[in-house]
Short mmCIF file of C-alpha atoms in Angstrom, two decimals:
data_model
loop_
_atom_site.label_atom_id
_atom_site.label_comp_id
_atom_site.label_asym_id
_atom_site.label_seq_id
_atom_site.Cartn_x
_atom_site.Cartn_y
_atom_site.Cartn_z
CA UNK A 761 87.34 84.20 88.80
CA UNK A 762 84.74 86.47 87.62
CA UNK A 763 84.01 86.51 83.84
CA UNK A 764 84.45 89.79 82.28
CA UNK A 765 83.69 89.23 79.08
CA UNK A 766 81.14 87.02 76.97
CA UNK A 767 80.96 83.38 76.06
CA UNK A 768 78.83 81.10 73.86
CA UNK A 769 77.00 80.14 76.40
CA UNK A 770 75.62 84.11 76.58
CA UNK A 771 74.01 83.81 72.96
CA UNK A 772 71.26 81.91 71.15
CA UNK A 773 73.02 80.87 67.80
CA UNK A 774 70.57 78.78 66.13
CA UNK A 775 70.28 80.59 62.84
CA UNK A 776 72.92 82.57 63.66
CA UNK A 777 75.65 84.06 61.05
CA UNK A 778 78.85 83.59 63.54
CA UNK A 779 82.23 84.59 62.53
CA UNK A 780 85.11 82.51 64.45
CA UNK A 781 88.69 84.17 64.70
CA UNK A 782 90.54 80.95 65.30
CA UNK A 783 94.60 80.57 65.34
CA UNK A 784 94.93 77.29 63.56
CA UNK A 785 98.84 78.58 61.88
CA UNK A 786 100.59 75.22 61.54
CA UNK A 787 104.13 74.12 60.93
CA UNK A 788 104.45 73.23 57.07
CA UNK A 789 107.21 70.91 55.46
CA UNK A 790 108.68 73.67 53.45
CA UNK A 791 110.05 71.15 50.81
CA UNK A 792 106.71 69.10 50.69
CA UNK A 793 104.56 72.16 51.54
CA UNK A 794 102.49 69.80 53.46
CA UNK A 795 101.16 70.35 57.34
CA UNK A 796 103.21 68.42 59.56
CA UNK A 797 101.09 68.65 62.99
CA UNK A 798 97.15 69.52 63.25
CA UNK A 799 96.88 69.97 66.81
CA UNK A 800 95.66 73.38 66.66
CA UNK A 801 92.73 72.16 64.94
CA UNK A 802 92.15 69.59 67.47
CA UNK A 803 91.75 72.12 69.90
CA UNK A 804 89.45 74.54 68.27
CA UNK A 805 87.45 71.56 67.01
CA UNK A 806 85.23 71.93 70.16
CA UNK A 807 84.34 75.31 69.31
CA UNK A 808 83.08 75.04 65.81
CA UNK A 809 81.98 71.59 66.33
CA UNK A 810 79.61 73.28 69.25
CA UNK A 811 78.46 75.86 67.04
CA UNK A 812 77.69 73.56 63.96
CA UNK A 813 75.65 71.21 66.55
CA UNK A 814 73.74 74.14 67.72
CA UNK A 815 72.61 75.61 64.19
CA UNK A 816 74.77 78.54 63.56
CA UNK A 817 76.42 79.21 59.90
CA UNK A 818 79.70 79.56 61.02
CA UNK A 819 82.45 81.69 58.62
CA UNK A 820 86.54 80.50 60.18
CA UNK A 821 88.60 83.24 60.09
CA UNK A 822 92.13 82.17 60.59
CA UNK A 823 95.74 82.98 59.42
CA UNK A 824 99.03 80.73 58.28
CA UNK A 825 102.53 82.34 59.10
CA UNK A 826 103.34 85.91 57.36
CA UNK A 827 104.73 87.31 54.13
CA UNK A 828 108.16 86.39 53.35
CA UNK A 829 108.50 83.29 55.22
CA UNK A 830 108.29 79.71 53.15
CA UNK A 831 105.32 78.59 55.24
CA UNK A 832 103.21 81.61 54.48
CA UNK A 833 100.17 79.86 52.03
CA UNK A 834 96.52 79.59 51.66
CA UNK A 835 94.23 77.62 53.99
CA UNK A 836 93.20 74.74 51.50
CA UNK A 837 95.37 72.26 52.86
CA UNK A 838 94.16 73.45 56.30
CA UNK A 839 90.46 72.64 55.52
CA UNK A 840 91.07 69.21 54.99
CA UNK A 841 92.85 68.73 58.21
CA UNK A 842 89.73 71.00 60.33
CA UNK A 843 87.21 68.95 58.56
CA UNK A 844 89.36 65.62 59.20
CA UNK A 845 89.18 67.10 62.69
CA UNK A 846 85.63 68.06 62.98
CA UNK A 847 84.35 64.54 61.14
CA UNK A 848 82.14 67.40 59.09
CA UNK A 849 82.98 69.07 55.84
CA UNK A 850 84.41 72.51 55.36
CA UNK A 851 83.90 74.30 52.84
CA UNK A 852 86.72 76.93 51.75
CA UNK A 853 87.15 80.03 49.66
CA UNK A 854 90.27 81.38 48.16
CA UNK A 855 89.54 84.89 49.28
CA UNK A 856 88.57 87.35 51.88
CA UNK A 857 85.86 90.04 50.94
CA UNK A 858 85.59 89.24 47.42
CA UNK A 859 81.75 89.10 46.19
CA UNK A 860 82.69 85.30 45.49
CA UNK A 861 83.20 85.12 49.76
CA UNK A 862 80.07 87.26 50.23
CA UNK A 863 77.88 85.44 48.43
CA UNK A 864 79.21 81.78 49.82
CA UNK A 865 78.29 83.66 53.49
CA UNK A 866 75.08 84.70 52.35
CA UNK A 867 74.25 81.08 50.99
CA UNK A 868 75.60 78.88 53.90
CA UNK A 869 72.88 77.36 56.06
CA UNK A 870 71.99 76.06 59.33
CA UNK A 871 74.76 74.01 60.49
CA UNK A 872 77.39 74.71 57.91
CA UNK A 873 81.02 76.19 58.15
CA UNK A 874 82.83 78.07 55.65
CA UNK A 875 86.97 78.75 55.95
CA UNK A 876 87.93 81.69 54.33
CA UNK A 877 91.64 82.67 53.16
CA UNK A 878 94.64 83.12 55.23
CA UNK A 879 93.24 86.58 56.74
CA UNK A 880 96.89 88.07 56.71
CA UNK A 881 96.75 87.86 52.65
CA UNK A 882 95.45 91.35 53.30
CA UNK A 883 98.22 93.54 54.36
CA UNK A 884 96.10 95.60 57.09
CA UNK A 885 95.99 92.52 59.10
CA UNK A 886 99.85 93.20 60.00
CA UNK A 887 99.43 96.49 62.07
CA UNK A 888 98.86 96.68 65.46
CA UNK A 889 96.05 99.50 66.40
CA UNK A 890 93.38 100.32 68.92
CA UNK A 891 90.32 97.91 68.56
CA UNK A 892 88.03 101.15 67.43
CA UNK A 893 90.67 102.16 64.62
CA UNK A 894 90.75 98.25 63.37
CA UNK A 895 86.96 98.57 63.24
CA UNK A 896 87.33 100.43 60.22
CA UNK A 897 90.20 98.42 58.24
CA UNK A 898 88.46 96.76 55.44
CA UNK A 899 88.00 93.24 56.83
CA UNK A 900 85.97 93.80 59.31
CA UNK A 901 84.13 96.74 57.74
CA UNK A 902 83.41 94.32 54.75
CA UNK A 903 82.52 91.59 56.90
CA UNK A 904 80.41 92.53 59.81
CA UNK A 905 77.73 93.55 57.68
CA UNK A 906 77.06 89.61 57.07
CA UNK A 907 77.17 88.43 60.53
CA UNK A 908 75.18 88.16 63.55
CA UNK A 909 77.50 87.31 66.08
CA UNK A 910 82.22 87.59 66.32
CA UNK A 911 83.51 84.75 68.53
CA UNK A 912 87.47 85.12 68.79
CA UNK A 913 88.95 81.64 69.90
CA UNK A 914 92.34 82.98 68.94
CA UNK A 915 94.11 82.83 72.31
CA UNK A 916 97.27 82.25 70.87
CA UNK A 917 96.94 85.43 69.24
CA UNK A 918 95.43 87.12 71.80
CA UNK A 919 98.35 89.86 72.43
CA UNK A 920 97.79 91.17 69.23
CA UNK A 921 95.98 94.03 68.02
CA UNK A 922 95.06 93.20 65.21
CA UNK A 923 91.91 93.67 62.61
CA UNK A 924 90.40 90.16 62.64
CA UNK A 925 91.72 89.84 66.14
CA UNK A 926 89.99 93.20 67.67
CA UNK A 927 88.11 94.68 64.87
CA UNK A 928 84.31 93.37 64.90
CA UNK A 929 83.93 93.82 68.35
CA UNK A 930 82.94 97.38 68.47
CA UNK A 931 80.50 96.65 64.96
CA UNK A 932 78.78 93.10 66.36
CA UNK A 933 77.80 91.42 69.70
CA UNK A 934 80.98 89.35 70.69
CA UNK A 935 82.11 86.57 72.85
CA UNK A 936 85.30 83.73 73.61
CA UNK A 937 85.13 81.01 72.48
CA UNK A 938 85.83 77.57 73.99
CA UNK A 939 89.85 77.79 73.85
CA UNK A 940 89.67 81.35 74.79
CA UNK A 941 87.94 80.64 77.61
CA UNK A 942 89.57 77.47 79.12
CA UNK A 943 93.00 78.95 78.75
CA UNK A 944 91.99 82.80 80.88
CA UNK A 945 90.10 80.58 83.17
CA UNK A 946 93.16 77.97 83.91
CA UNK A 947 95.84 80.77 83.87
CA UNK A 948 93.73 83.48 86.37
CA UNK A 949 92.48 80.61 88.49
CA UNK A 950 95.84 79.63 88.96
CA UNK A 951 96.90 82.69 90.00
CA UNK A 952 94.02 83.99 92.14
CA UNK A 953 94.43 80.42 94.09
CA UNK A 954 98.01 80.51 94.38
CA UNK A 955 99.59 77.42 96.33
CA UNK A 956 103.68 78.43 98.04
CA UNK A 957 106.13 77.42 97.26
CA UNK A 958 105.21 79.18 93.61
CA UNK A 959 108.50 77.82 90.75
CA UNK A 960 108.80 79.82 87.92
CA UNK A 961 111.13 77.93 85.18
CA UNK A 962 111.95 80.57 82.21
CA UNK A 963 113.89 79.85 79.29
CA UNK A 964 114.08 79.73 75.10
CA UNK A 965 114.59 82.86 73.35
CA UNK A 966 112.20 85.52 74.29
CA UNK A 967 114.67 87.29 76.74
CA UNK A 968 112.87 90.45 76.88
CA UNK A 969 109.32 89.02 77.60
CA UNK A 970 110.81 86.26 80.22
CA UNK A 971 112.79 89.04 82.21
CA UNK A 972 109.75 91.00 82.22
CA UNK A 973 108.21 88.18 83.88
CA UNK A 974 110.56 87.70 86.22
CA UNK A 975 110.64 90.93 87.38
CA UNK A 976 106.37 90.93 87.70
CA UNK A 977 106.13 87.36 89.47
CA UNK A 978 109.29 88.34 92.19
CA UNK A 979 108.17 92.38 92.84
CA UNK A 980 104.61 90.54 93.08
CA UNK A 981 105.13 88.11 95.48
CA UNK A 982 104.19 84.99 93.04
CA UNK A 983 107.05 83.48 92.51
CA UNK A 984 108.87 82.03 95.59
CA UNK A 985 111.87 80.86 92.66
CA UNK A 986 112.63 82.01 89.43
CA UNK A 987 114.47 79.45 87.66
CA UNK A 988 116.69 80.67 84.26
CA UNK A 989 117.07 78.41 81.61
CA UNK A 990 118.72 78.74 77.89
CA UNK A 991 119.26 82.73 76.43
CA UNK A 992 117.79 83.65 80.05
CA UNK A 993 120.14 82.01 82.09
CA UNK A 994 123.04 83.04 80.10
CA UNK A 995 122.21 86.95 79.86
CA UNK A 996 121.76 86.46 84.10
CA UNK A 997 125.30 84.31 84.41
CA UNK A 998 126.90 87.26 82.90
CA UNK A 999 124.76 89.87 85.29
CA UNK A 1000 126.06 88.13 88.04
CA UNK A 1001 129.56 88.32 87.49
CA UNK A 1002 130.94 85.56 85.16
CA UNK A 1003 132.61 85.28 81.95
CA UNK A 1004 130.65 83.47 79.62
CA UNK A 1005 132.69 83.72 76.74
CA UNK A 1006 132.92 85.73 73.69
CA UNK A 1007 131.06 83.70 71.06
CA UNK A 1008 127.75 83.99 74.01
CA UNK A 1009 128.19 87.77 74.73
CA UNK A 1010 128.44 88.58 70.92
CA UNK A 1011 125.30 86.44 71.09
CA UNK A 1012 123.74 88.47 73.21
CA UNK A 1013 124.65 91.82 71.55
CA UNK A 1014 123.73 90.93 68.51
CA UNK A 1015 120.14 90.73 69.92
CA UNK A 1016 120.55 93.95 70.99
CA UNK A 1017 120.12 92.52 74.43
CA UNK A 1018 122.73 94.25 76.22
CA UNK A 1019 119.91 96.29 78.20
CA UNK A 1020 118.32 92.94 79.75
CA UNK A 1021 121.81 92.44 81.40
CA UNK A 1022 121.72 95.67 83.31
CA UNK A 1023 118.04 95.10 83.91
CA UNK A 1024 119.12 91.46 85.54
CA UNK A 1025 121.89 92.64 87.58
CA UNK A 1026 119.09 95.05 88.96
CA UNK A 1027 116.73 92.22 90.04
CA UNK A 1028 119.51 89.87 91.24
CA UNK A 1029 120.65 92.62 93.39
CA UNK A 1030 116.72 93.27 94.75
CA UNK A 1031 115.76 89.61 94.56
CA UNK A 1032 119.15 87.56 95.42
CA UNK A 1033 118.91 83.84 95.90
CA UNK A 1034 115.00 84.05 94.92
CA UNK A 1035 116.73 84.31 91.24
CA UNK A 1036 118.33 80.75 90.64
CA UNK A 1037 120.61 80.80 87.64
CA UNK A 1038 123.01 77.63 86.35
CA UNK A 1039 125.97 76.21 88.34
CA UNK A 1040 127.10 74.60 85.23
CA UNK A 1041 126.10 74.66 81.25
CA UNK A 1042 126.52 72.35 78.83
CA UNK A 1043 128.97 73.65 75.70
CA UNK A 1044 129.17 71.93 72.63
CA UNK A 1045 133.48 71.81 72.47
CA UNK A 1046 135.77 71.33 69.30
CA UNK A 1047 134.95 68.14 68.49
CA UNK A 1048 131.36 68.76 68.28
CA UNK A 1049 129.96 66.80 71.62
CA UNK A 1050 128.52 68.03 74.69
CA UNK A 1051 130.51 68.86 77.47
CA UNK A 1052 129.60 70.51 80.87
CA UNK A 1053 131.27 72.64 82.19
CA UNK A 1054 131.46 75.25 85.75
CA UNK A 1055 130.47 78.56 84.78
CA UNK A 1056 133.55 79.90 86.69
CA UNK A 1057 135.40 78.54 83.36
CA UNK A 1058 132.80 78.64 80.36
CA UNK A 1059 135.61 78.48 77.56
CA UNK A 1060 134.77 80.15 74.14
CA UNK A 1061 132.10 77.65 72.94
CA UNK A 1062 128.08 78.18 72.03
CA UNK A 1063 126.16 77.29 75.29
CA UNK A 1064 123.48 74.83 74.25
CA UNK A 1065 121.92 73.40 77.31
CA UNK A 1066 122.31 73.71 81.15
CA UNK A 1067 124.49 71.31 83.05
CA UNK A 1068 124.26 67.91 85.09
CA UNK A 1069 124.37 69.91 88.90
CA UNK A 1070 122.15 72.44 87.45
CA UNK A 1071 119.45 70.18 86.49
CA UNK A 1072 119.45 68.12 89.40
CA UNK A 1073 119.50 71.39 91.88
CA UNK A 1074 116.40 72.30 89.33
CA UNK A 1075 114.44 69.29 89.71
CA UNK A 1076 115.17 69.51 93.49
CA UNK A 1077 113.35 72.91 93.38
CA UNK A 1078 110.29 71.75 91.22
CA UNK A 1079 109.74 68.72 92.63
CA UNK A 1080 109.09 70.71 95.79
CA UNK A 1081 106.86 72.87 94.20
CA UNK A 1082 103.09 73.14 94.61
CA UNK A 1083 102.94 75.84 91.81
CA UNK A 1084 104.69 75.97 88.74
CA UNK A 1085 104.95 77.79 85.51
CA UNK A 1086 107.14 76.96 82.73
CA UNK A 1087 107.77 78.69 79.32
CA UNK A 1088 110.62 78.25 76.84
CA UNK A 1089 113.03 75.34 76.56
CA UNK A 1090 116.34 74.80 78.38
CA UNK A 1091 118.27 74.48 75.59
CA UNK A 1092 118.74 73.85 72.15
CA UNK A 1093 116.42 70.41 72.72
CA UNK A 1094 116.18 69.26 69.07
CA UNK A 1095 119.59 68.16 69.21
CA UNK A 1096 119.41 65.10 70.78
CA UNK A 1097 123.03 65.40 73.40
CA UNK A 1098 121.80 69.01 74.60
CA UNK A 1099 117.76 68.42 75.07
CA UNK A 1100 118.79 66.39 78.56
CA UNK A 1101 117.79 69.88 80.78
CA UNK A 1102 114.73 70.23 79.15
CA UNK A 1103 113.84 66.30 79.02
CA UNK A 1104 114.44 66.35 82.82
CA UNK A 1105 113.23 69.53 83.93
CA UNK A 1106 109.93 68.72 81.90
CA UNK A 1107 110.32 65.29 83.70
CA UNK A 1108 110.46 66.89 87.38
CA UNK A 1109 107.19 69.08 86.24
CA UNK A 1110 105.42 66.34 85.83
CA UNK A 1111 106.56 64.12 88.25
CA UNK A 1112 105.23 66.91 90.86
CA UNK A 1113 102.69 66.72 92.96
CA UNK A 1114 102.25 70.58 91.82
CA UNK A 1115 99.61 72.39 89.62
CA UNK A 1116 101.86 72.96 86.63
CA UNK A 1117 100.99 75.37 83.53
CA UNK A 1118 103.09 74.89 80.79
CA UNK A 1119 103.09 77.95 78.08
CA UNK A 1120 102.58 77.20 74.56
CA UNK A 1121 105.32 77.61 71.74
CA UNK A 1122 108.23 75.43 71.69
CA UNK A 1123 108.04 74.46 75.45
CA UNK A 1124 104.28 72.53 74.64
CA UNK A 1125 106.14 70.95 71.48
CA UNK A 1126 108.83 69.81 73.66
CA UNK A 1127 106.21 68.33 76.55
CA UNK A 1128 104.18 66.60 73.77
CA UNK A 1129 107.32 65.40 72.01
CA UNK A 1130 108.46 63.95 75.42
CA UNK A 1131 105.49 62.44 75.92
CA UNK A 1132 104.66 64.48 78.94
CA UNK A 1133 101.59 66.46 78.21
CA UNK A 1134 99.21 64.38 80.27
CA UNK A 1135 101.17 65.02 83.40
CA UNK A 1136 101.06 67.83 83.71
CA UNK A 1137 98.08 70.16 84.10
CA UNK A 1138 97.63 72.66 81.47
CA UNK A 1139 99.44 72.76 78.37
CA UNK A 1140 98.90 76.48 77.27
CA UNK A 1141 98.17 76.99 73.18
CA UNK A 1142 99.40 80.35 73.05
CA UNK A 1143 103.09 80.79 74.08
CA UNK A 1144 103.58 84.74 73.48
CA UNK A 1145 99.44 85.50 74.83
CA UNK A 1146 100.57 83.19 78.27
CA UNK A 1147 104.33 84.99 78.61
CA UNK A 1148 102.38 88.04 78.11
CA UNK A 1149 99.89 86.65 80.90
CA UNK A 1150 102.37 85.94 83.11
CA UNK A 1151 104.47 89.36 83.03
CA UNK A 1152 101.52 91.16 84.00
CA UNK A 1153 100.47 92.61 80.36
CA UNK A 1154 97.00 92.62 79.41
CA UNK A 1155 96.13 90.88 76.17
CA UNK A 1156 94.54 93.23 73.14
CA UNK A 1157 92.03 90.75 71.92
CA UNK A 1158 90.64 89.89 75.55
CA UNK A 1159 90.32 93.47 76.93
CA UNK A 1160 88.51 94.10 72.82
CA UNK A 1161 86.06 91.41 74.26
CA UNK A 1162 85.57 93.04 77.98
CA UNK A 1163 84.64 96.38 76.35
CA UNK A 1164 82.16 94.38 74.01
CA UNK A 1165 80.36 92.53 77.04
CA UNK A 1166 79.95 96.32 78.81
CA UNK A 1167 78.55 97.73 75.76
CA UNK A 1168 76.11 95.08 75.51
CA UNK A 1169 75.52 96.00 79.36
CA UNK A 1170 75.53 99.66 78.82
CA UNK A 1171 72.42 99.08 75.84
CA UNK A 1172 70.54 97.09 77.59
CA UNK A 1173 70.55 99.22 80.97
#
């Protein structure tokens, strides 16, 4: 794969002011308000540990959830568990742009790093624009001024457009960093070296971005199966012909998914057998137990999981795989009698002799939870940058970075 855009490796840092956009958002125990799992940090650890060792000052830029939910706070708690991480200290400020954050920039030296406050604090940072019109919010207009050198890590973030995500990279040289680059280079290289037969394994809630995927990877000639798990597989049950219940279509509407069922009956049409929907699905009945069930008789119960046959006609498929993505659970696979299609799906993935990418979100909490994430290949960071990936959609804060590498090329020339 040929590198389009910059990387630390294309800068001398020593002495270097370098601003890192990292995506280090973490679940928080909204009781406790404590962090309940760090491994985001682990991951961008070898970034800023990299540019400590080398000499930069190095300013984190990061965010924690958004307004209105109960796990949108500051970034102390998260400086402890980076510089836990790290095995260096962290220093942290309770604001943004403030002349207090200025002048802790201006002081830090050779070697240090400095996390500021949960960027989306600042209201701007919610709207989506062009990477030339975020240039000019007030983040990165107050910011660039005080640094030599942007290095967005944020893949998880990546298909935003956002200020801190795409704003300093028309005002400053920029570059990935380490995450950034290890997940583009594992999901293209994957891709540009396909291996057939090429499983796709689609589920969770994201209908809209999974069907779009679906329809890339078949009318592309990736994917040799599509196989449709959870909201997916029900929205493509009922495109194909079968009553799925009330309580499930109401489901479905309520979403204002309606469209995706058209859209499905499309590609089934088109695409036939190469779509592989559910045989059977697991309903939780009256007395509040699993219970699987044909889906030429799906009474009117909440479908939680996919069925026994399904599963095993799934794991047949994958385990014959030499290619495989997955994103989004099977089911609802936090409650223990309907996480079986997930556990053994998950199981079949990494049983494979296959290259297997697993996207991020609640698909790489369910590997790591199942203890699977060292057998399979990649476990992605960034579950809505790798759907987006996958359906063919380029990714805001990468292409920001491309057009920052050909300016750089354009100057010099």
């Amino acid at each position: 794969m040929a590198i389009e855009f910059n990387t630390i490796d294309n800068f001398d840092i020593e002495g270097k002011t370098v601003l890192v956009r990292v995506d280090i958002n973490a679940p928080v125990d909204p009781i406790l308000g404590v962090i309940l799992d760090d491994t985001r940090m682990k991951l961008h650890s070898e970034t800023l540990k990299e540019l400590s060792d080398k000499g930069a000052k190095v300013v984190v830029l990061a965010h924690q959830s958004r307004p209105g939910k109960k796990d949108f706070t500051t970034l102390e708690q998260h400086t402890n568990a980076l510089s836990k991480n790290l095995n260096l200290p962290v220093q942290y400020v309770d604001s943004i742009f403030s002349e207090t954050t200025k002048n802790a920039i201006k002081n830090l030296k050779n070697h240090e790093i400095l996390l500021l406050e949960n960027v989306r604090f600042f209201s701007e940072e919610l709207i989506n624009k062009p990477s030339k019109e975020q240039s000019k919010t007030l983040v990165p207009q107050n910011l660039y001024p005080l640094i030599d050198i942007f290095i967005n890590d944020a893949f998880a973030a990546a298909h935003r457009s956002q200020p801190s995500l795409v704003g300093f990279t028309p005002l400053v040289p920029s570059a990935a960093g380490r995450v950034m680059e290890k997940e583009l280079k594992i999901i293209q290289n994957a891709f540009d070296n396909m291996e057939h037969p090429c499983v796709f394994v689609l589920g969770g809630m994201k209908a809209d971005d999974s069907i779009d995927v679906m329809e890339n990877v078949l009318k592309n000639g990736t994917a040799d199966f599509v196989l449709t798990t959870g909201l997916i597989a029900n929205i493509v049950i009922l495109a194909a012909g079968f009553n799925i219940g009330k309580v499930n279509k109401k489901f479905i509407k309520d979403r204002d998914y309606c469209y995706l069922v058209k859209k499905s009956k499309k590609l089934l049409k088109k695409y036939g057998s190469k779509i592989v929907y559910p045989k059977d699905v697991a309903i939780e009945n009256k007395e509040g137990r699993r219970e699987d069930v044909s889906i030429n008789k799906i009474p009117n119960y909440s479908i939680f999981d996919i069925g026994i046959e399904s599963i095993k006609e799934y794991a047949k498929i994958i385990r014959g795989a030499k290619t495989i993505f997955a994103n989004g659970p099977a089911g609802v696979f936090e409650e223990p009698q309907f996480a079986m299609g997930t556990e053994d799906i998950l199981n079949a993935i990494a049983s494979s002799k296959g290259f297997s990418i697993i996207g991020g979100g609640h698909i790489a909490a369910a590997t790591t939870a199942m203890g699977f994430e060292n057998d399979v290949s990649h476990v992605s960071s960034g579950g809505g940058a790798c759907i987006n990936l996958l359906s063919g959609k380029k990714l805001a804060a990468v292409e920001a970075l491309k057009e920052s590498a050909n300016t750089i090329k354009r100057t010099k020339k």
